[in-house]
Amino acid sequence: MGHGGGPRRAQAYDGELGAAVGRAQTGDEAAFAVAYRLLQPALLAYVRGLVGDDAEDVMSDAWLEIARDLGRFRGDGAGFRGWTATIARHRALDHLRRQRVRPRPSTLEQDVLDLPGVQSTYDQAMEAMSTEHALGLVGGLPRDQAEAVLLRVVVGLDGPAAARVLGKRPGAVRTAAHRGLKRLARQLGADSVTDEAPRTLGEST
């Protein structure tokens, strides 16, 4: 889809990414370019969901920081995806603060939710996220849901890694992702999500 490819595809790249990062840490500029190529589309889509049209400028700043601090990183390819996503998020939030834009308040409710099954919901959403239209719809989700969906489906992080990026409990991120995926699936006309009438994306439930 041009913006990552979900957890399974991202995980398939982890070996190549980890090897590239290791070489880049020894000064191999071509290897750093490989890591950039593997990560930039998904990170850019994630940051675009946070700051809109300023995403490329924000990611330029993020990659400067990534390059500067590369020698401090310790971990594998999956860990590098999480590390770079954290840096990208911090730069995006810094940008929002500079622009005096306040993030939308979270609508995540700590209650027992009636949610569809894990696999069916993710399969529906990941299939739908192959279109630019679906990525645009993510912007209409409550902020906590949008970030959770982007990190899980677009950047390809697993639940614990996404929780570390967001500074939240894995259960809260998992719930936010499910709620966001449920809304997207319903908005995109998924046949199996029929438990309630459609709502405008961004409404609280």
CSV table of C-alpha atoms in Angstrom, one decimal:
chain,number,residue,atom,x,y,z
A,1,MET,CA,0.0,0.0,0.0
A,2,GLY,CA,3.0,2.2,0.0
A,3,HIS,CA,2.8,3.0,3.7
A,4,GLY,CA,4.3,0.1,5.6
A,5,GLY,CA,2.1,-3.0,5.3
A,6,GLY,CA,1.0,-4.1,8.8
A,7,PRO,CA,2.7,-6.1,11.5
A,8,ARG,CA,3.3,-9.3,9.4
A,9,ARG,CA,4.9,-7.5,6.5
A,10,ALA,CA,7.0,-5.3,8.8
A,11,GLN,CA,8.2,-8.3,10.7
A,12,ALA,CA,9.3,-9.9,7.5
A,13,TYR,CA,11.6,-6.9,7.0
A,14,ASP,CA,13.1,-7.0,10.5
A,15,GLY,CA,16.1,-9.2,9.6
A,16,GLU,CA,17.1,-6.9,6.7
A,17,LEU,CA,16.5,-3.9,8.8
A,18,GLY,CA,18.5,-5.1,11.7
A,19,ALA,CA,21.4,-6.0,9.5
A,20,ALA,CA,21.3,-2.6,7.8
A,21,VAL,CA,21.2,-0.8,11.2
A,22,GLY,CA,24.2,-2.8,12.4
A,23,ARG,CA,26.2,-1.8,9.3
A,24,ALA,CA,25.0,1.8,9.5
A,25,GLN,CA,26.4,2.0,13.1
A,26,THR,CA,29.8,1.2,11.7
A,27,GLY,CA,29.6,4.2,9.3
A,28,ASP,CA,28.1,2.5,6.2
A,29,GLU,CA,26.0,5.2,4.6
A,30,ALA,CA,24.5,2.9,2.1
A,31,ALA,CA,23.2,0.7,4.9
A,32,PHE,CA,21.6,3.7,6.5
A,33,ALA,CA,19.9,4.5,3.2
A,34,VAL,CA,18.4,0.9,3.3
A,35,ALA,CA,17.1,1.5,6.8
A,36,TYR,CA,15.6,4.8,5.7
A,37,ARG,CA,13.9,3.1,2.6
A,38,LEU,CA,12.4,0.4,4.8
A,39,LEU,CA,11.0,2.8,7.4
A,40,GLN,CA,10.3,6.2,5.9
A,41,PRO,CA,7.0,5.4,4.2
A,42,ALA,CA,5.3,4.0,7.3
A,43,LEU,CA,6.8,6.6,9.6
A,44,LEU,CA,5.7,9.4,7.2
A,45,ALA,CA,2.2,8.1,7.2
A,46,TYR,CA,2.1,7.9,11.0
A,47,VAL,CA,3.4,11.4,11.4
A,48,ARG,CA,1.0,12.7,8.7
A,49,GLY,CA,-1.8,11.4,10.9
A,50,LEU,CA,-0.5,13.6,13.7
A,51,VAL,CA,0.5,16.9,11.9
A,52,GLY,CA,-1.0,16.7,8.5
A,53,ASP,CA,0.8,18.5,5.6
A,54,ASP,CA,3.8,19.3,7.8
A,55,ALA,CA,4.8,15.6,8.1
A,56,GLU,CA,7.7,15.7,5.7
A,57,ASP,CA,9.3,18.6,7.5
A,58,VAL,CA,8.8,16.8,10.9
A,59,MET,CA,10.3,13.6,9.5
A,60,SER,CA,13.3,15.5,8.2
A,61,ASP,CA,14.0,16.6,11.8
A,62,ALA,CA,13.3,13.1,13.1
A,63,TRP,CA,15.8,11.5,10.7
A,64,LEU,CA,18.4,14.1,11.7
A,65,GLU,CA,18.0,13.0,15.3
A,66,ILE,CA,18.0,9.3,14.3
A,67,ALA,CA,21.2,9.7,12.4
A,68,ARG,CA,22.8,11.7,15.3
A,69,ASP,CA,21.9,9.2,18.0
A,70,LEU,CA,22.2,6.0,15.9
A,71,GLY,CA,25.3,4.9,17.9
A,72,ARG,CA,23.2,4.8,21.1
A,73,PHE,CA,20.7,2.4,19.7
A,74,ARG,CA,20.9,-1.2,21.0
A,75,GLY,CA,18.5,-3.8,19.6
A,76,ASP,CA,17.2,-5.6,16.6
A,77,GLY,CA,15.1,-4.6,13.6
A,78,ALA,CA,11.8,-4.6,15.5
A,79,GLY,CA,13.4,-2.6,18.2
A,80,PHE,CA,14.7,0.0,15.7
A,81,ARG,CA,11.2,0.4,14.3
A,82,GLY,CA,9.9,1.2,17.8
A,83,TRP,CA,12.8,3.5,18.6
A,84,THR,CA,12.4,5.5,15.4
A,85,ALA,CA,8.6,5.7,15.9
A,86,THR,CA,9.2,7.1,19.3
A,87,ILE,CA,11.5,9.8,17.9
A,88,ALA,CA,9.1,10.6,15.1
A,89,ARG,CA,6.3,11.0,17.6
A,90,HIS,CA,8.3,13.3,19.9
A,91,ARG,CA,9.2,15.5,16.9
A,92,ALA,CA,5.5,15.6,15.9
A,93,LEU,CA,4.4,16.6,19.3
A,94,ASP,CA,7.1,19.2,19.5
A,95,HIS,CA,5.8,20.6,16.2
A,96,LEU,CA,2.2,20.7,17.5
A,97,ARG,CA,3.3,22.5,20.6
A,98,ARG,CA,5.2,25.1,18.5
A,99,GLN,CA,2.1,25.5,16.4
A,100,ARG,CA,0.0,25.9,19.6
A,101,VAL,CA,-2.2,23.0,18.4
A,102,ARG,CA,-3.7,21.1,21.3
A,103,PRO,CA,-4.2,17.4,20.7
A,104,ARG,CA,-7.7,16.2,20.8
A,105,PRO,CA,-8.6,14.7,24.2
A,106,SER,CA,-8.7,11.0,24.4
A,107,THR,CA,-12.1,9.4,24.4
A,108,LEU,CA,-10.8,6.0,25.6
A,109,GLU,CA,-13.1,4.8,28.3
A,110,GLN,CA,-11.9,2.2,30.8
A,111,ASP,CA,-14.9,0.0,30.6
A,112,VAL,CA,-15.9,-3.4,29.2
A,113,LEU,CA,-16.3,-3.0,25.5
A,114,ASP,CA,-18.3,-5.1,23.0
A,115,LEU,CA,-15.6,-5.6,20.4
A,116,PRO,CA,-15.3,-8.0,17.5
A,117,GLY,CA,-12.6,-10.7,17.5
A,118,VAL,CA,-8.9,-9.7,17.2
A,119,GLN,CA,-8.1,-11.5,13.9
A,120,SER,CA,-11.3,-10.6,12.0
A,121,THR,CA,-11.0,-6.9,13.0
A,122,TYR,CA,-7.3,-6.6,12.1
A,123,ASP,CA,-7.7,-8.5,8.8
A,124,GLN,CA,-10.6,-6.2,7.8
A,125,ALA,CA,-8.7,-3.0,8.7
A,126,MET,CA,-5.4,-4.1,7.2
A,127,GLU,CA,-7.1,-4.9,3.9
A,128,ALA,CA,-8.9,-1.6,4.0
A,129,MET,CA,-5.7,0.3,4.8
A,130,SER,CA,-4.4,-0.5,1.4
A,131,THR,CA,-6.1,2.6,0.1
A,132,GLU,CA,-5.3,6.3,0.6
A,133,HIS,CA,-9.0,6.8,1.3
A,134,ALA,CA,-8.7,4.6,4.4
A,135,LEU,CA,-5.6,6.4,5.6
A,136,GLY,CA,-7.5,9.7,5.3
A,137,LEU,CA,-10.3,8.3,7.4
A,138,VAL,CA,-7.9,7.6,10.2
A,139,GLY,CA,-7.6,11.3,10.7
A,140,GLY,CA,-11.2,11.4,11.7
A,141,LEU,CA,-10.7,9.0,14.6
A,142,PRO,CA,-10.2,10.2,18.2
A,143,ARG,CA,-6.5,10.8,18.7
A,144,ASP,CA,-5.8,7.8,20.9
A,145,GLN,CA,-7.4,5.5,18.4
A,146,ALA,CA,-5.7,7.1,15.4
A,147,GLU,CA,-2.3,6.7,16.9
A,148,ALA,CA,-2.9,3.1,18.0
A,149,VAL,CA,-4.1,2.1,14.5
A,150,LEU,CA,-1.3,3.9,12.7
A,151,LEU,CA,1.4,2.3,15.0
A,152,ARG,CA,-0.1,-1.2,14.8
A,153,VAL,CA,-1.3,-1.3,11.2
A,154,VAL,CA,0.9,1.2,9.3
A,155,VAL,CA,4.2,1.2,11.2
A,156,GLY,CA,3.7,-2.5,12.1
A,157,LEU,CA,4.6,-2.4,15.8
A,158,ASP,CA,3.2,-5.1,18.1
A,159,GLY,CA,1.1,-4.2,21.1
A,160,PRO,CA,3.8,-3.8,23.7
A,161,ALA,CA,6.0,-1.8,21.3
A,162,ALA,CA,3.2,0.5,20.4
A,163,ALA,CA,2.4,0.9,24.1
A,164,ARG,CA,6.0,1.9,24.8
A,165,VAL,CA,5.9,4.5,22.0
A,166,LEU,CA,2.7,6.0,23.4
A,167,GLY,CA,3.7,5.7,27.1
A,168,LYS,CA,0.5,3.8,27.9
A,169,ARG,CA,-0.4,0.4,29.1
A,170,PRO,CA,-0.6,-2.3,26.4
A,171,GLY,CA,-4.2,-3.0,27.3
A,172,ALA,CA,-5.2,0.6,26.8
A,173,VAL,CA,-3.4,0.7,23.4
A,174,ARG,CA,-5.0,-2.6,22.4
A,175,THR,CA,-8.5,-1.3,23.3
A,176,ALA,CA,-7.9,2.0,21.4
A,177,ALA,CA,-6.7,0.1,18.3
A,178,HIS,CA,-9.7,-2.2,18.4
A,179,ARG,CA,-12.1,0.7,18.7
A,180,GLY,CA,-10.4,2.5,15.9
A,181,LEU,CA,-10.3,-0.5,13.6
A,182,LYS,CA,-14.0,-1.2,14.4
A,183,ARG,CA,-14.9,2.3,13.3
A,184,LEU,CA,-12.8,2.1,10.2
A,185,ALA,CA,-14.3,-1.3,9.2
A,186,ARG,CA,-17.8,0.0,9.7
A,187,GLN,CA,-17.1,3.2,7.8
A,188,LEU,CA,-15.7,1.2,4.9
A,189,GLY,CA,-18.7,-1.1,4.8
A,190,ALA,CA,-17.3,-4.3,6.3
A,191,ASP,CA,-20.1,-6.7,6.3
A,192,SER,CA,-19.2,-8.4,9.5
A,193,VAL,CA,-19.4,-5.2,11.6
A,194,THR,CA,-23.2,-4.7,12.0
A,195,ASP,CA,-23.8,-4.4,15.7
A,196,GLU,CA,-24.8,-0.7,15.5
A,197,ALA,CA,-25.7,2.0,13.1
A,198,PRO,CA,-22.9,3.9,11.4
A,199,ARG,CA,-21.6,7.0,13.1
A,200,THR,CA,-19.5,9.9,11.9
A,201,LEU,CA,-15.8,9.1,12.5
A,202,GLY,CA,-14.6,11.1,15.5
A,203,GLU,CA,-17.8,10.7,17.5
A,204,SER,CA,-17.3,9.1,20.9
A,205,THR,CA,-19.0,5.8,21.6
